[in-house]
Amino acid sequence: MSEVNNGISRRSVLKGAAIGGAGLVAGGSLLAGCGKKKVTGDVHYTIRGNLSDAGAKINIAVNDAYTKKTGNKVISQAVNSDDFQNNFVQIMQGTPDDAFGWMAGWRTNARADSGLLADVSDQVKALGSSLSAAAIQGATNPADGKQYIIPTTYYPWGLHYRKSTMTELGLNPENIATWDDLIKLCEATKKKGLVGYALGDKGGWEAMGTFDILNMRLNGYQFHYDLLNGKEKWTDAKVVDVFTHMGQLIPYMNKNVLDISWDGMRDLLLQKKCGAMMMGSWFANDFKAKSQEDYDDLWIVPFPEINPEHGVDSIDAPLDGISVAANGKNVEGGKDLAQFWGSKEGIDAAVAAGDTSIYISSDFDTSGYDAFNKQKLAVLGAAKNIGFFLDRDTRGDFAGPVVGPAIQSFLKNPKDLTKILESTQAQWDALPAL
Amino acid sequence: MKTAAVNKIVRSRRSLSRNDRFTLSAFVGIPTLLQIIFLWFPTLITVVLSFTYWNGVNVSDIKWAGLANYKNIFLGSPVFYDALKNNVVWLLWFTFIATPLGILLAYQFDRKIKGHQIYETIFYMPVVLSLAIIGIIWNFMLQPGGFVQGVMGRDIGNAVSIWGNYSINSYVIMAVASWRHIGYIMLLYLAGLKAFDSSLREASAIDGATEWQTFRKIIFPTMRPVNVIILVITIIDSLRAFDLVYIIYGTSTAWPLLNILAFQNFAGQGISMKGAAYSVIALVLCVVPILIYLRNVFKEDLQ
């Protein structure tokens, strides 16, 4: 879509000139950057979240390490993560910070196509073999084959539980190999007065994780991906099957699914109120922040096999990283900081600050991983196909406004399924061509 | 060729001193200009954009869509009718329950019942809070893990479902919104009643009218200008409802309203001009009562 020339989107430069020359300055420094010049100047960085969060402290620690190494000051500001995501396009067209944590997939690629994100292909190249081919592939925009995000961490979506709870119940969750095993586990937890399958969907996206994995287990990754990209129909019997399975889990769910969000789910597990919970394991940082004991008690296993044809060959493992705003004041500085985040020094600084994320870089020594992280790697390793999560695998004007309410409607009234799926398909058909 | 009428106008304009004219143009011109720039211009653009496909970034990507966005909303989006239903419920609740309650309170307090200042203060207090703050307060009270749940001894696992329980959540939201609306209406009506000529009330008492007859036949009709304002405020507040629900549910459309849908489609990851179309629908619904109100006001002025 955007004509790219020497890594500068012509459109963004023109727009920059219109705004007041800021873009031209950025473009100039971009050209200078080709000559391996030392990058200088203050870099502005957006932390998604509250300054008091465990994640913000990790961000600041890495940025401090960058300042220590290069002498370039990093000015960090914390912005509410939801606000940042909701207003992303407006922020990027105004006076954005140079670099920020972002998400690979549709959310990066569509914004790159619009000329809002800076091309970081050179930085990805500079990180070299520390990034696996799969990681680079995941961060590549299919429209032009360039990268607009430095991939740093990823995390698996899997069944989480507390070892102590399982021991008390006399269950061995390592043995949940089939759908029947999962139902048995839910049944046993429910009998003990706990929530069998914890779910919250107040935010409208949490239950997408359950939908994704059921679809991939039942119908395979290719069907799932095609469905999200309009090549399969939502009215297909295969999709009905997915919701039928989700419906079988409803009796074991907490009775307040639409009252709680992801943090409510986390608290259910943290307070030992539930058996299994399908969730991305990023929340483990909060367990560690609570106490090492809670963290050590946490465990993750792959969602069980349902259809032997597909086994456990797929997983949602969203890839996160650092992106650079095309309209930032110091684009080169932003790119340099982003590269630092992907480098060994950056990762070391994050881990020293207590980060439990899995870094994608091979520079990171996995022998230092704790047991939970090793298990996360094992869960990831079990899968051949990696999805990025529904709201990053499909169009933004479809995931949030259409699929989110559709799943909520189903959780509210499972009997309306046929109507819900017909409407979902009709709304996909009504979307404008990209 | 100057007619007499034109001459007359010119003369009457001349009677304004230079200072007057400057003041007048400053006081009328500047607000009008600001209004045009910050209100009418964006409104017009929104209306035009509602007939297009666009992702909100490059102007060159705007594509004409005709009525597609509206067709999509009216025929393809069940959530639109949920939102419309919620807006209508809001409107009916405010018109027939919250507003009359506010008027009743104002009427009682105006009669200086014992301790009316204390009651007034209690009912007036929520009015100083914005609906967003009220949302934060009640969400904190009622959500799983919240204060009220804690008092009831419910933890997050067995918390009473309130926001996600569709047989009660509408009433709870209405009650929370009324918490502020009742005080607001009470205040407006009380101000009107303070200006009410008490000799009218005495006269009706002498004629043997009951309390209810006095209110219905004398006070309510005399308060007509205040009634119109209250009615318009009630209608507009119901249709522009957003912040309270946004604080509780976020952009997820678990309890949709027209403005939440507009926001979800405008902001967020998937910017589409369906959001503009939702805004235009909400605008049209709001403009009708405003027009009725303005016509009423102008008619009175002419009389």
XYZ file of C-alpha atoms in Angstrom:
737
model
C 0.000 0.000 0.000
C 2.467 2.665 1.051
C 5.287 3.288 -1.362
C 8.466 2.586 0.483
C 11.697 4.177 -0.578
C 14.899 3.887 1.422
C 12.839 2.790 4.353
C 10.884 6.028 4.421
C 7.249 5.916 3.568
C 6.748 8.778 1.135
C 3.331 9.384 2.520
C 4.557 9.720 6.075
C 7.207 12.195 5.001
C 4.641 14.290 3.167
C 2.382 14.179 6.178
C 5.283 15.133 8.406
C 5.982 18.139 6.216
C 2.377 19.153 6.497
C 2.426 18.907 10.269
C 5.482 21.045 10.604
C 8.545 19.397 9.200
C 8.872 16.899 12.024
C 8.601 14.049 9.564
C 11.301 15.521 7.330
C 13.702 15.695 10.234
C 12.893 12.092 11.010
C 13.399 11.173 7.376
C 16.765 12.926 7.317
C 18.047 11.157 10.369
C 16.754 7.917 8.898
C 18.988 8.338 5.874
C 21.909 9.210 8.117
C 21.233 6.023 10.028
C 22.315 3.967 7.033
C 25.909 4.889 7.692
C 26.298 3.098 11.063
C 26.537 6.412 12.856
C 26.283 6.458 16.601
C 22.714 7.220 17.553
C 22.257 10.079 20.002
C 19.522 12.122 21.583
C 16.790 11.566 24.105
C 14.395 8.738 23.373
C 10.767 8.840 24.458
C 9.217 5.551 25.487
C 5.641 4.604 26.353
C 5.053 2.100 29.135
C 1.688 0.415 28.699
C 0.216 0.146 32.178
C 0.520 1.759 35.583
C 3.842 2.850 36.982
C 3.168 0.695 40.030
C 2.824 -2.520 37.980
C 5.517 -5.163 38.004
C 5.753 -4.725 34.228
C 6.484 -0.992 34.424
C 9.442 -1.581 36.732
C 10.870 -4.044 34.238
C 10.433 -1.508 31.434
C 12.231 1.167 33.416
C 15.055 -1.197 34.327
C 15.709 -2.018 30.668
C 15.552 1.647 29.646
C 17.989 2.551 32.437
C 20.360 -0.116 31.190
C 20.150 1.423 27.713
C 20.985 4.861 29.116
C 23.912 3.379 30.996
C 25.242 1.784 27.830
C 24.742 4.604 25.332
C 24.418 7.742 27.414
C 21.128 8.475 25.629
C 18.458 9.474 28.068
C 15.180 7.552 27.915
C 12.104 9.485 28.996
C 9.417 6.958 29.933
C 5.785 7.734 30.484
C 3.132 5.309 31.634
C -0.138 5.249 29.706
C -3.174 3.137 30.523
C -2.800 0.115 28.280
C -6.430 0.066 27.095
C -6.386 3.787 26.336
C -3.146 3.425 24.417
C -4.549 0.591 22.318
C -7.912 2.272 21.737
C -6.364 5.551 20.653
C -3.348 4.029 18.940
C -4.037 5.413 15.479
C -4.670 8.920 16.819
C -1.588 8.820 19.053
C 0.604 7.632 16.182
C -0.636 10.477 13.967
C 0.016 13.085 16.633
C 3.264 13.359 18.546
C 3.923 9.793 19.648
C 6.754 8.571 21.828
C 9.538 7.040 19.781
C 9.266 3.468 21.004
C 6.728 1.367 22.879
C 5.848 -2.227 23.638
C 3.532 -3.591 20.967
C 1.988 -6.752 19.561
C 2.910 -8.607 16.399
C 0.281 -9.670 13.884
C -2.587 -7.679 12.436
C -2.120 -4.860 14.943
C 1.379 -4.192 13.693
C 0.956 -5.027 10.021
C -2.177 -2.968 9.375
C -0.638 0.070 11.072
C 2.596 -0.400 9.154
C 0.618 -0.496 5.908
C -0.828 2.885 6.875
C 2.665 4.290 7.400
C 2.374 4.742 11.173
C 5.215 2.437 12.213
C 8.865 2.685 11.288
C 10.608 -0.112 9.425
C 12.970 -1.928 11.812
C 14.228 -4.517 9.329
C 17.820 -3.263 9.748
C 17.643 -3.726 13.497
C 16.188 -7.224 13.084
C 19.085 -7.960 10.730
C 21.547 -6.570 13.270
C 20.184 -8.900 15.943
C 21.107 -11.611 13.478
C 20.903 -15.247 14.306
C 19.766 -14.598 17.853
C 16.259 -14.475 16.416
C 14.915 -17.705 15.016
C 13.505 -17.820 11.506
C 10.064 -18.498 12.982
C 10.272 -15.416 15.200
C 11.277 -13.216 12.278
C 8.546 -14.771 10.169
C 6.037 -13.960 12.881
C 7.172 -10.340 12.993
C 7.151 -9.885 9.222
C 4.439 -7.902 7.501
C 3.210 -10.090 4.639
C 2.356 -6.973 2.592
C 5.975 -5.927 2.033
C 8.180 -8.545 3.716
C 9.625 -6.035 6.198
C 9.556 -6.032 9.994
C 7.856 -3.280 11.977
C 8.351 -4.811 15.394
C 11.412 -6.188 17.154
C 10.114 -9.453 18.573
C 11.140 -9.860 22.207
C 8.851 -12.108 24.212
C 6.060 -14.544 23.682
C 3.882 -16.584 25.928
C 1.716 -19.650 25.576
C -2.023 -19.797 26.125
C -2.605 -22.972 28.094
C -4.445 -24.523 30.991
C -3.121 -23.023 34.206
C -3.658 -24.502 37.608
C -2.148 -24.559 41.092
C -0.236 -27.664 42.003
C -1.348 -27.447 45.638
C -5.050 -27.328 44.703
C -4.658 -30.337 42.465
C -2.820 -32.272 45.172
C -5.559 -31.502 47.667
C -8.122 -32.804 45.208
C -6.043 -35.855 44.445
C -5.863 -34.989 40.770
C -2.973 -35.143 38.378
C -3.428 -32.489 35.727
C -0.382 -33.718 33.845
C -2.713 -36.500 32.782
C -5.358 -34.352 31.110
C -4.793 -35.830 27.717
C -8.289 -35.903 26.314
C -11.499 -33.901 26.405
C -13.058 -36.478 28.755
C -10.136 -36.045 31.144
C -10.746 -32.297 31.201
C -14.455 -32.750 31.893
C -13.564 -35.235 34.668
C -11.171 -32.710 36.201
C -13.841 -30.007 36.032
C -16.384 -32.366 37.562
C -14.048 -33.266 40.443
C -13.179 -29.633 41.183
C -16.820 -28.665 41.047
C -17.700 -31.407 43.525
C -15.218 -29.907 45.975
C -17.087 -26.608 45.748
C -14.552 -24.902 43.514
C -14.922 -23.443 40.044
C -14.026 -26.129 37.521
C -13.142 -23.989 34.522
C -12.528 -20.347 35.436
C -13.590 -17.848 32.805
C -14.211 -14.124 32.688
C -15.447 -12.367 29.587
C -16.426 -8.917 30.751
C -13.670 -7.476 28.591
C -15.062 -9.323 25.580
C -11.734 -10.903 24.572
C -10.857 -13.320 27.358
C -13.099 -16.125 26.077
C -11.544 -15.806 22.608
C -8.670 -17.852 24.053
C -11.032 -20.742 24.738
C -12.654 -20.352 21.331
C -9.263 -20.344 19.583
C -7.966 -23.460 21.240
C -11.213 -25.406 20.803
C -11.278 -24.502 17.111
C -7.634 -25.468 16.637
C -8.060 -28.715 18.550
C -11.249 -29.721 16.745
C -10.677 -28.388 13.252
C -6.970 -27.724 13.036
C -4.895 -24.587 12.704
C -5.492 -24.128 8.982
C -9.271 -24.087 9.369
C -8.953 -21.670 12.285
C -6.752 -19.295 10.338
C -8.922 -19.502 7.236
C -12.044 -18.868 9.303
C -10.510 -15.724 10.761
C -9.559 -14.529 7.311
C -12.861 -15.100 5.613
C -12.001 -18.272 3.703
C -14.299 -20.434 5.807
C -17.806 -19.727 7.004
C -18.900 -19.136 10.588
C -22.088 -21.038 9.825
C -20.035 -24.184 9.113
C -20.961 -27.244 11.204
C -17.320 -27.281 12.359
C -17.780 -23.911 14.068
C -21.042 -25.094 15.621
C -19.041 -27.993 17.046
C -16.583 -25.551 18.652
C -19.382 -23.725 20.439
C -21.010 -27.005 21.433
C -17.789 -27.924 23.232
C -17.626 -24.490 24.843
C -21.208 -25.046 25.949
C -20.183 -28.297 27.662
C -17.777 -26.270 29.816
C -20.385 -23.708 30.905
C -21.764 -25.814 33.800
C -18.269 -25.900 35.299
C -17.609 -22.189 34.917
C -17.994 -19.584 37.637
C -21.510 -18.171 37.633
C -20.230 -14.653 37.053
C -18.396 -15.041 33.743
C -19.639 -11.731 32.372
C -18.882 -9.949 35.660
C -15.155 -10.540 35.731
C -12.294 -9.693 33.402
C -8.919 -11.366 33.004
C -7.760 -9.995 36.342
C -10.778 -11.597 37.986
C -9.750 -14.923 36.459
C -6.225 -14.387 37.746
C -7.562 -13.678 41.231
C -9.674 -16.844 41.154
C -6.510 -18.834 40.642
C -4.450 -16.704 42.985
C -6.999 -17.212 45.774
C -7.251 -20.967 45.094
C -10.885 -20.754 44.053
C -10.689 -22.654 40.806
C -9.278 -25.725 39.146
C -8.210 -25.005 35.587
C -8.003 -21.702 33.778
C -7.314 -21.115 30.089
C -5.148 -18.015 29.886
C -1.986 -16.527 28.479
C 0.766 -17.042 31.011
C 1.833 -13.412 31.081
C -0.041 -12.988 34.358
C 2.623 -15.106 36.085
C 4.493 -11.848 36.816
C 1.661 -10.970 39.190
C 1.979 -14.304 40.991
C 5.677 -13.656 41.437
C 4.951 -10.134 42.653
C 2.580 -11.587 45.260
C 5.016 -14.164 46.562
C 7.590 -16.644 45.347
C 5.497 -19.373 46.969
C 2.476 -18.542 44.806
C 4.669 -18.428 41.734
C 6.212 -21.823 42.471
C 2.726 -23.266 42.877
C 1.665 -22.191 39.377
C 1.746 -24.656 36.497
C 0.729 -24.814 32.866
C -0.162 -27.701 30.554
C -1.288 -27.752 26.928
C -5.017 -27.811 26.323
C -5.948 -31.494 25.878
C -6.388 -33.240 22.566
C -9.950 -33.496 21.243
C -9.591 -34.577 17.631
C -6.772 -37.133 17.196
C -6.246 -35.833 13.665
C -4.866 -32.593 15.078
C -3.601 -33.755 18.460
C -2.062 -30.878 20.381
C -0.287 -29.479 17.348
C -1.445 -25.856 17.669
C -1.309 -23.140 20.272
C -1.984 -19.445 20.706
C 1.351 -17.851 21.492
C 1.106 -14.101 20.934
C 4.386 -12.499 20.025
C 5.181 -9.195 21.716
C 7.928 -6.758 20.981
C 8.973 -3.165 20.595
C 7.752 -0.987 17.757
C 8.915 2.452 16.682
C 6.593 5.271 15.713
C 7.173 6.643 12.221
C 6.158 10.114 13.437
C 8.328 10.136 16.565
C 10.826 12.945 17.170
C 13.800 10.604 17.314
C 13.025 7.671 15.050
C 16.657 6.499 14.931
C 16.860 6.648 18.702
C 13.652 4.671 18.975
C 15.000 2.014 16.665
C 18.226 1.831 18.635
C 16.322 1.412 21.895
C 14.097 -1.236 20.301
C 17.169 -3.133 19.167
C 18.612 -2.906 22.682
C 15.416 -4.494 24.032
C 16.014 -7.453 21.724
C 19.695 -7.759 22.582
C 21.330 -9.856 25.298
C 22.021 -6.811 27.487
C 18.383 -5.723 27.294
C 17.086 -9.165 28.152
C 19.544 -9.502 31.049
C 18.338 -6.187 32.468
C 14.699 -7.306 32.238
C 15.350 -10.640 33.887
C 17.394 -8.987 36.629
C 14.328 -6.816 37.309
C 12.201 -9.908 37.840
C 10.724 -10.521 34.386
C 9.340 -14.042 34.023
C 8.583 -13.730 30.294
C 10.055 -16.086 27.756
C 12.469 -14.213 25.529
C 12.562 -15.341 21.965
C 16.247 -14.512 21.525
C 18.714 -17.377 21.549
C 21.108 -15.008 23.350
C 19.024 -15.611 26.386
C 20.364 -18.481 28.371
C 17.455 -20.851 28.957
C 19.460 -22.873 31.469
C 18.661 -20.118 33.938
C 14.944 -20.652 33.445
C 12.917 -21.532 36.471
C 10.687 -24.599 36.413
C 7.591 -22.679 35.285
C 9.413 -21.083 32.375
C 10.850 -24.439 31.338
C 7.323 -25.825 31.388
C 6.120 -22.889 29.266
C 8.824 -23.732 26.737
C 7.738 -27.368 26.781
C 4.127 -26.348 26.167
C 5.235 -24.167 23.258
C 7.469 -26.912 21.939
C 4.558 -29.335 21.827
C 2.910 -27.231 19.139
C 3.743 -27.083 15.475
C 1.397 -24.249 14.499
C 1.421 -20.969 16.332
C -1.510 -18.579 16.346
C -1.241 -15.039 17.677
C -4.659 -14.946 19.381
C -7.953 -14.103 17.720
C -7.737 -10.326 18.022
C -4.308 -10.315 16.344
C -5.041 -12.975 13.733
C -8.028 -11.214 12.214
C -9.128 -7.724 11.295
C -9.517 -5.237 14.105
C -12.944 -4.146 12.888
C -14.082 -7.761 13.140
C -12.465 -9.155 16.309
C -13.593 -6.572 18.867
C -16.881 -5.286 17.435
C -18.179 -8.612 16.063
C -16.567 -11.752 17.505
C -16.334 -10.371 21.048
C -20.083 -9.650 21.374
C -20.887 -12.925 19.551
C -19.054 -15.018 22.178
C -20.595 -12.968 24.986
C -24.053 -13.562 23.491
C -23.336 -17.274 23.360
C -22.218 -17.376 27.001
C -25.411 -15.517 27.882
C -27.794 -17.631 25.786
C -26.199 -20.772 24.342
C -29.517 -21.607 22.668
C -29.175 -18.647 20.288
C -26.113 -20.181 18.636
C -27.519 -20.529 15.103
C -28.662 -16.912 15.083
C -25.353 -15.714 16.515
C -23.277 -17.532 13.901
C -25.460 -16.376 11.019
C -25.120 -12.800 12.181
C -21.357 -13.159 12.634
C -20.987 -14.405 9.081
C -23.262 -11.638 7.764
C -21.132 -9.043 9.526
C -17.938 -10.481 8.043
C -19.538 -10.315 4.604
C -20.430 -6.654 5.185
C -16.831 -5.612 5.926
C -15.211 -3.361 3.336
C -12.287 -4.751 1.349
C -8.962 -3.866 2.971
C -32.157 51.223 -4.988
C -32.900 51.637 -1.325
C -36.336 50.870 0.027
C -37.645 52.405 3.181
C -37.275 49.174 5.080
C -33.600 48.901 4.278
C -33.104 52.499 5.310
C -34.754 51.769 8.576
C -32.466 48.818 9.250
C -29.415 50.865 8.366
C -30.540 53.591 10.688
C -31.188 51.226 13.540
C -27.738 49.735 13.068
C -26.213 53.167 13.208
C -27.738 53.712 16.603
C -25.201 51.209 17.998
C -22.054 52.940 19.088
C -18.722 51.655 17.889
C -18.105 50.200 21.310
C -21.432 48.428 21.290
C -20.764 46.986 17.911
C -17.361 45.756 18.973
C -18.739 44.179 22.105
C -21.591 42.632 20.213
C -19.436 41.128 17.514
C -16.980 39.863 20.093
C -19.667 38.294 22.246
C -21.598 36.778 19.368
C -18.875 36.318 16.773
C -16.222 34.535 18.795
C -18.502 31.894 20.333
C -20.156 31.351 16.965
C -16.808 30.914 15.295
C -15.609 28.500 17.978
C -18.899 26.635 17.753
C -18.518 26.287 13.998
C -14.906 25.156 14.215
C -15.217 22.749 17.112
C -18.782 21.526 16.758
C -20.354 22.030 13.365
C -17.306 21.274 11.291
C -16.563 17.913 13.000
C -20.269 17.080 12.948
C -20.453 17.706 9.251
C -17.312 15.647 8.632
C -18.737 12.811 10.725
C -21.928 12.841 8.681
C -19.958 12.718 5.431
C -17.608 10.010 6.750
C -20.558 7.853 7.764
C -21.115 7.271 4.066
C -17.566 6.055 3.492
C -15.162 3.210 4.236
C -12.012 4.415 5.995
C -9.500 3.170 8.563
C -8.814 6.627 9.958
C -5.240 7.095 8.778
C -4.557 8.251 5.238
C -7.112 10.588 3.711
C -6.372 9.086 0.299
C -7.731 5.723 1.504
C -11.283 7.026 1.972
C -13.679 5.116 -0.242
C -17.294 5.948 -0.944
C -19.612 3.403 0.636
C -23.013 4.876 0.008
C -25.505 3.583 2.542
C -23.486 0.415 3.261
C -22.604 1.364 6.854
C -26.235 2.108 7.671
C -27.441 -1.030 5.938
C -24.882 -2.986 7.931
C -26.105 -1.453 11.195
C -29.837 -1.735 10.584
C -29.857 -5.138 8.918
C -26.692 -6.896 10.053
C -25.834 -5.840 13.594
C -28.069 -7.343 16.295
C -26.040 -5.428 18.874
C -27.484 -2.183 17.462
C -30.991 -3.173 18.525
C -29.711 -4.193 21.968
C -28.175 -0.744 22.257
C -31.311 0.985 21.043
C -33.323 -1.030 23.550
C -31.008 0.002 26.368
C -31.177 3.656 25.329
C -34.972 3.482 25.229
C -35.107 1.751 28.631
C -32.852 4.498 29.951
C -35.131 7.164 28.471
C -38.333 5.595 29.814
C -36.831 5.052 33.255
C -35.603 8.624 33.470
C -38.861 10.102 32.113
C -41.313 8.085 34.179
C -39.389 7.214 37.338
C -36.266 9.295 38.022
C -37.537 12.679 36.853
C -40.932 12.485 38.629
C -39.085 11.402 41.788
C -36.849 14.457 41.519
C -39.896 16.690 41.085
C -41.635 15.061 44.034
C -38.589 15.621 46.236
C -38.312 19.245 45.120
C -41.984 19.778 45.885
C -41.666 18.298 49.352
C -38.504 20.213 50.212
C -40.059 23.431 48.951
C -42.739 23.013 51.604
C -39.905 23.220 54.113
C -40.566 19.889 55.735
C -38.585 19.296 58.904
C -34.904 18.820 58.220
C -35.284 19.628 54.518
C -31.817 21.157 54.335
C -30.252 17.869 55.388
C -32.298 15.915 52.836
C -31.509 18.447 50.147
C -27.801 18.093 50.800
C -28.016 14.299 50.770
C -29.835 14.189 47.445
C -27.791 16.970 45.944
C -24.398 15.435 46.761
C -24.196 12.949 43.849
C -24.892 15.811 41.417
C -21.442 17.271 41.994
C -19.917 13.990 40.773
C -19.592 13.202 37.091
C -21.209 10.007 35.839
C -17.735 8.605 35.244
C -16.862 9.015 38.925
C -20.231 7.530 39.863
C -19.379 4.568 37.639
C -16.057 4.100 39.419
C -17.724 4.290 42.841
C -20.504 1.793 42.102
C -18.291 -0.526 40.138
C -15.988 -0.632 43.146
C -18.970 -1.364 45.380
C -20.724 -4.029 43.334
C -18.136 -5.861 41.226
C -16.909 -9.292 42.312
C -14.359 -8.632 45.023
C -15.996 -5.245 45.614
C -17.079 -3.668 48.868
C -20.722 -4.745 48.893
C -19.778 -8.297 47.928
C -17.247 -8.296 50.734
C -19.835 -7.145 53.259
C -22.082 -9.969 52.084
C -19.201 -12.353 52.656
C -18.889 -13.220 48.969
C -15.440 -13.668 47.504
C -14.628 -13.450 43.832
C -15.461 -17.120 43.218
C -19.056 -16.962 44.447
C -19.739 -13.245 44.092
C -23.326 -12.355 43.264
C -23.483 -11.709 39.550
C -24.650 -8.140 39.025
C -23.108 -6.487 35.970
C -23.180 -9.774 34.071
C -26.643 -10.869 35.182
C -29.021 -9.822 32.452
C -32.169 -10.110 34.498
C -31.042 -7.365 36.874
C -28.123 -5.411 35.426
C -30.291 -2.913 33.534
C -32.144 -2.002 36.736
C -28.911 -1.659 38.673
C -27.454 0.636 36.023
C -30.686 2.667 35.967
C -30.665 2.955 39.739
C -27.045 4.119 39.755
C -27.692 6.677 37.002
C -30.829 7.874 38.811
C -28.802 8.401 41.965
C -27.413 11.486 40.270
C -30.308 12.367 37.963
C -32.884 12.639 40.782
C -30.768 15.196 42.638
C -30.161 17.140 39.453
C -33.858 17.378 38.579
C -34.666 18.157 42.219
C -32.278 21.086 42.129
C -33.677 22.495 38.878
C -37.252 22.175 40.044
C -36.492 23.598 43.445
C -35.011 26.686 41.773
C -38.206 27.005 39.748
C -40.398 26.608 42.805
C -38.495 29.301 44.693
C -39.658 31.750 42.023
C -43.224 30.482 42.277
C -45.726 33.110 43.467
C -46.966 31.699 46.782
C -50.152 33.790 46.617
C -51.335 31.425 43.859
C -50.951 28.529 46.234
C -52.770 30.357 49.002
C -55.592 31.277 46.621
C -56.071 27.650 45.595
C -56.031 26.574 49.244
C -58.746 29.096 50.021
C -60.774 27.720 47.125
C -60.570 24.322 48.797
C -58.203 22.579 46.367
C -56.417 19.482 47.648
C -52.623 19.287 47.629
C -52.627 17.120 44.489
C -55.083 19.410 42.711
C -52.955 22.426 43.552
C -49.885 20.742 42.142
C -51.550 19.426 39.009
C -53.728 22.419 38.121
C -51.722 25.370 39.433
C -48.071 24.655 40.105
C -47.250 22.226 37.284
C -48.745 24.403 34.495
C -47.138 27.562 35.877
C -43.788 25.823 35.899
C -44.022 25.085 32.174
C -40.673 26.644 31.163
C -38.864 24.586 33.805
C -40.800 21.480 32.776
C -39.653 21.868 29.175
C -36.034 22.255 30.201
C -36.269 19.220 32.449
C -37.852 17.142 29.723
C -35.167 18.076 27.210
C -32.385 17.415 29.724
C -33.915 14.037 30.504
C -34.139 13.062 26.850
C -30.668 14.261 25.933
C -29.059 12.721 29.025
C -30.658 9.386 28.189
C -29.496 9.395 24.589
C -25.972 10.590 25.238
C -25.421 8.121 28.100
C -21.913 6.740 27.825
C -19.433 7.336 30.625
C -21.125 5.368 33.406
C -21.436 2.254 31.267
C -17.995 2.689 29.727
C -16.410 2.721 33.179
C -18.222 -0.477 34.129
C -17.950 -2.483 30.903
C -15.172 -0.837 28.867
C -15.421 -1.059 25.084
C -16.786 -4.566 25.274
C -20.426 -4.255 24.341
C -21.691 -6.400 27.205
C -24.321 -3.717 27.919
C -24.369 -1.744 24.675
C -25.486 1.826 24.177
C -25.454 3.757 20.906
C -22.513 5.860 22.034
C -20.560 2.834 23.227
C -20.985 1.284 19.786
C -19.861 4.527 18.148
C -16.794 4.581 20.387
C -16.008 0.905 19.870
C -16.060 1.292 16.098
C -14.282 4.644 16.069
C -11.567 4.086 18.605
C -10.086 0.712 19.310
C -8.176 -1.561 17.006
C -10.693 -1.683 14.211
C -11.465 1.848 13.159
C -14.367 1.792 10.748
C -16.809 4.433 9.689
C -19.600 2.297 11.071
C -18.724 4.285 14.187
C -19.512 7.509 12.327
C -22.830 6.051 11.257
C -23.660 5.158 14.877
C -22.814 8.732 15.880
C -25.089 10.143 13.203
C -27.964 7.922 14.340
C -27.470 9.113 17.930
C -27.245 12.709 16.686
C -30.528 12.485 14.792
C -32.235 10.988 17.838
C -30.909 13.864 19.976
C -31.626 16.650 17.501
C -35.365 15.996 17.276
C -36.098 16.844 20.933
C -33.718 19.806 20.721
C -35.626 21.167 17.734
C -38.934 20.751 19.539
C -37.462 22.568 22.520
C -36.121 25.456 20.438
C -39.425 25.825 18.584
C -41.165 26.038 21.920
C -38.785 28.694 23.177
C -39.069 30.804 20.037
C -42.844 30.535 20.050
C -42.888 31.894 23.587
C -40.601 34.752 22.615
C -42.887 35.730 19.756
C -45.840 35.815 22.063
